[in-house]
Amino acid sequence: MPPHSHPQAHICSNCNGHASVAITLGGRDRHGHLRIITANCPACHGTGTSRRSTTGEGTRA
């Protein structure tokens, strides 16, 4: 028997799998560190994958 396989996750179509980015705000703080914020993809919430829909194209009724 073949081994069990898990369904593959689909890559988010909005961010193409690059779900989180670090953005520098420019300048440094008083300790010399860069000021950075993290922005996540609003569609996948920073996971990089999208859920497979249960109804849609190519499914049987």
Short mmCIF file of N, CA and C in Angstrom, two decimals:
data_model
loop_
_atom_site.label_atom_id
_atom_site.label_comp_id
_atom_site.label_asym_id
_atom_site.label_seq_id
_atom_site.Cartn_x
_atom_site.Cartn_y
_atom_site.Cartn_z
N MET A 1 0.83 -1.18 0.00
CA MET A 1 0.00 0.00 0.00
C MET A 1 0.88 1.25 0.00
N PRO A 2 0.46 2.29 -0.72
CA PRO A 2 1.24 3.52 -0.71
C PRO A 2 1.11 4.22 0.64
N PRO A 3 2.13 4.96 1.04
CA PRO A 3 2.04 5.69 2.31
C PRO A 3 1.01 6.81 2.22
N HIS A 4 0.48 7.17 3.35
CA HIS A 4 -0.51 8.26 3.38
C HIS A 4 0.19 9.57 3.04
N SER A 5 -0.48 10.38 2.28
CA SER A 5 0.08 11.69 1.94
C SER A 5 -0.89 12.76 2.37
N HIS A 6 -0.35 13.87 2.79
CA HIS A 6 -1.17 15.00 3.20
C HIS A 6 -1.44 15.87 1.98
N PRO A 7 -2.63 16.47 1.92
CA PRO A 7 -2.91 17.35 0.78
C PRO A 7 -1.96 18.54 0.77
N GLN A 8 -1.49 18.88 -0.41
CA GLN A 8 -0.55 19.99 -0.53
C GLN A 8 -1.28 21.32 -0.35
N ALA A 9 -0.65 22.24 0.34
CA ALA A 9 -1.23 23.56 0.55
C ALA A 9 -1.07 24.37 -0.73
N HIS A 10 -2.04 25.19 -1.01
CA HIS A 10 -1.99 26.05 -2.19
C HIS A 10 -1.32 27.37 -1.83
N ILE A 11 -0.48 27.84 -2.72
CA ILE A 11 0.21 29.11 -2.51
C ILE A 11 -0.80 30.24 -2.69
N CYS A 12 -0.74 31.21 -1.80
CA CYS A 12 -1.64 32.36 -1.85
C CYS A 12 -1.44 33.09 -3.18
N SER A 13 -2.55 33.38 -3.85
CA SER A 13 -2.45 34.05 -5.15
C SER A 13 -2.18 35.55 -5.01
N ASN A 14 -2.42 36.11 -3.84
CA ASN A 14 -2.19 37.56 -3.65
C ASN A 14 -0.73 37.88 -3.40
N CYS A 15 -0.06 37.05 -2.59
CA CYS A 15 1.33 37.37 -2.23
C CYS A 15 2.32 36.40 -2.87
N ASN A 16 1.83 35.38 -3.57
CA ASN A 16 2.65 34.40 -4.25
C ASN A 16 3.59 33.67 -3.29
N GLY A 17 3.14 33.47 -2.05
CA GLY A 17 3.91 32.73 -1.08
C GLY A 17 4.85 33.56 -0.23
N HIS A 18 5.01 34.84 -0.56
CA HIS A 18 5.87 35.74 0.23
C HIS A 18 4.96 36.54 1.15
N ALA A 19 4.56 35.91 2.25
CA ALA A 19 3.47 36.44 3.07
C ALA A 19 3.86 37.56 4.01
N SER A 20 5.09 37.60 4.47
CA SER A 20 5.51 38.63 5.42
C SER A 20 6.74 39.35 4.88
N VAL A 21 6.76 40.65 5.09
CA VAL A 21 7.91 41.45 4.68
C VAL A 21 8.31 42.37 5.82
N ALA A 22 9.58 42.67 5.89
CA ALA A 22 10.09 43.62 6.88
C ALA A 22 10.35 44.94 6.17
N ILE A 23 9.83 46.01 6.72
CA ILE A 23 9.96 47.34 6.12
C ILE A 23 10.70 48.24 7.09
N THR A 24 11.78 48.86 6.61
CA THR A 24 12.50 49.79 7.47
C THR A 24 11.81 51.14 7.43
N LEU A 25 11.75 51.79 8.56
CA LEU A 25 11.09 53.09 8.66
C LEU A 25 12.06 54.24 8.42
N GLY A 26 13.31 53.90 8.24
CA GLY A 26 14.32 54.92 8.01
C GLY A 26 14.89 55.41 9.33
N GLY A 27 16.18 55.60 9.34
CA GLY A 27 16.82 56.06 10.56
C GLY A 27 17.03 54.94 11.57
N ARG A 28 17.60 55.32 12.68
CA ARG A 28 17.88 54.36 13.74
C ARG A 28 17.39 54.91 15.07
N ASP A 29 17.17 54.01 16.02
CA ASP A 29 16.76 54.45 17.35
C ASP A 29 17.99 54.89 18.14
N ARG A 30 17.82 55.26 19.38
CA ARG A 30 18.95 55.78 20.17
C ARG A 30 19.97 54.72 20.52
N HIS A 31 19.63 53.43 20.34
CA HIS A 31 20.58 52.34 20.60
C HIS A 31 21.33 51.94 19.32
N GLY A 32 20.97 52.53 18.18
CA GLY A 32 21.64 52.23 16.92
C GLY A 32 20.98 51.15 16.10
N HIS A 33 19.81 50.68 16.54
CA HIS A 33 19.11 49.64 15.79
C HIS A 33 18.19 50.25 14.73
N LEU A 34 18.06 49.54 13.59
CA LEU A 34 17.13 49.99 12.56
C LEU A 34 15.70 49.83 13.07
N ARG A 35 14.86 50.79 12.74
CA ARG A 35 13.44 50.68 13.09
C ARG A 35 12.74 49.93 11.97
N ILE A 36 12.13 48.79 12.32
CA ILE A 36 11.53 47.89 11.33
C ILE A 36 10.11 47.54 11.76
N ILE A 37 9.20 47.47 10.79
CA ILE A 37 7.87 46.93 11.04
C ILE A 37 7.69 45.71 10.13
N THR A 38 6.80 44.81 10.52
CA THR A 38 6.50 43.64 9.71
C THR A 38 5.10 43.79 9.14
N ALA A 39 4.96 43.57 7.85
CA ALA A 39 3.67 43.65 7.18
C ALA A 39 3.30 42.26 6.67
N ASN A 40 2.09 41.81 6.99
CA ASN A 40 1.60 40.51 6.55
C ASN A 40 0.59 40.68 5.43
N CYS A 41 0.50 39.68 4.58
CA CYS A 41 -0.49 39.66 3.50
C CYS A 41 -1.88 39.64 4.12
N PRO A 42 -2.78 40.55 3.71
CA PRO A 42 -4.12 40.57 4.30
C PRO A 42 -4.99 39.38 3.87
N ALA A 43 -4.67 38.74 2.76
CA ALA A 43 -5.49 37.63 2.29
C ALA A 43 -5.20 36.34 3.06
N CYS A 44 -3.92 36.03 3.30
CA CYS A 44 -3.56 34.77 3.96
C CYS A 44 -3.10 34.98 5.40
N HIS A 45 -3.06 36.22 5.86
CA HIS A 45 -2.68 36.57 7.24
C HIS A 45 -1.27 36.10 7.59
N GLY A 46 -0.37 36.16 6.62
CA GLY A 46 1.03 35.86 6.89
C GLY A 46 1.42 34.40 6.80
N THR A 47 0.55 33.53 6.30
CA THR A 47 0.90 32.12 6.21
C THR A 47 1.50 31.76 4.86
N GLY A 48 1.16 32.48 3.81
CA GLY A 48 1.68 32.19 2.48
C GLY A 48 0.89 31.13 1.73
N THR A 49 -0.12 30.57 2.37
CA THR A 49 -0.95 29.55 1.73
C THR A 49 -2.41 29.96 1.79
N SER A 50 -3.18 29.43 0.87
CA SER A 50 -4.62 29.68 0.88
C SER A 50 -5.33 28.35 1.07
N ARG A 51 -6.50 28.44 1.66
CA ARG A 51 -7.26 27.22 1.89
C ARG A 51 -7.91 26.76 0.60
N ARG A 52 -8.03 25.46 0.46
CA ARG A 52 -8.71 24.89 -0.69
C ARG A 52 -10.20 24.98 -0.45
N SER A 53 -10.94 25.50 -1.40
CA SER A 53 -12.38 25.63 -1.22
C SER A 53 -13.05 24.27 -1.45
N THR A 54 -14.14 24.03 -0.73
CA THR A 54 -14.84 22.75 -0.86
C THR A 54 -15.81 22.76 -2.03
N THR A 55 -16.26 23.91 -2.46
CA THR A 55 -17.11 23.99 -3.62
C THR A 55 -16.43 24.86 -4.65
N GLY A 56 -16.60 24.52 -5.87
CA GLY A 56 -15.96 25.34 -6.89
C GLY A 56 -15.81 24.59 -8.19
N GLU A 57 -14.93 25.06 -8.99
CA GLU A 57 -14.74 24.52 -10.31
C GLU A 57 -14.15 23.12 -10.24
N GLY A 58 -14.74 22.20 -10.99
CA GLY A 58 -14.20 20.85 -11.08
C GLY A 58 -14.66 19.90 -9.99
N THR A 59 -15.59 20.32 -9.13
CA THR A 59 -16.08 19.42 -8.09
C THR A 59 -17.42 18.84 -8.50
N ARG A 60 -17.70 17.69 -7.98
CA ARG A 60 -18.97 17.03 -8.27
C ARG A 60 -20.01 17.44 -7.26
N ALA A 61 -21.25 17.46 -7.72
CA ALA A 61 -22.36 17.82 -6.83
C ALA A 61 -22.90 16.61 -6.11
#
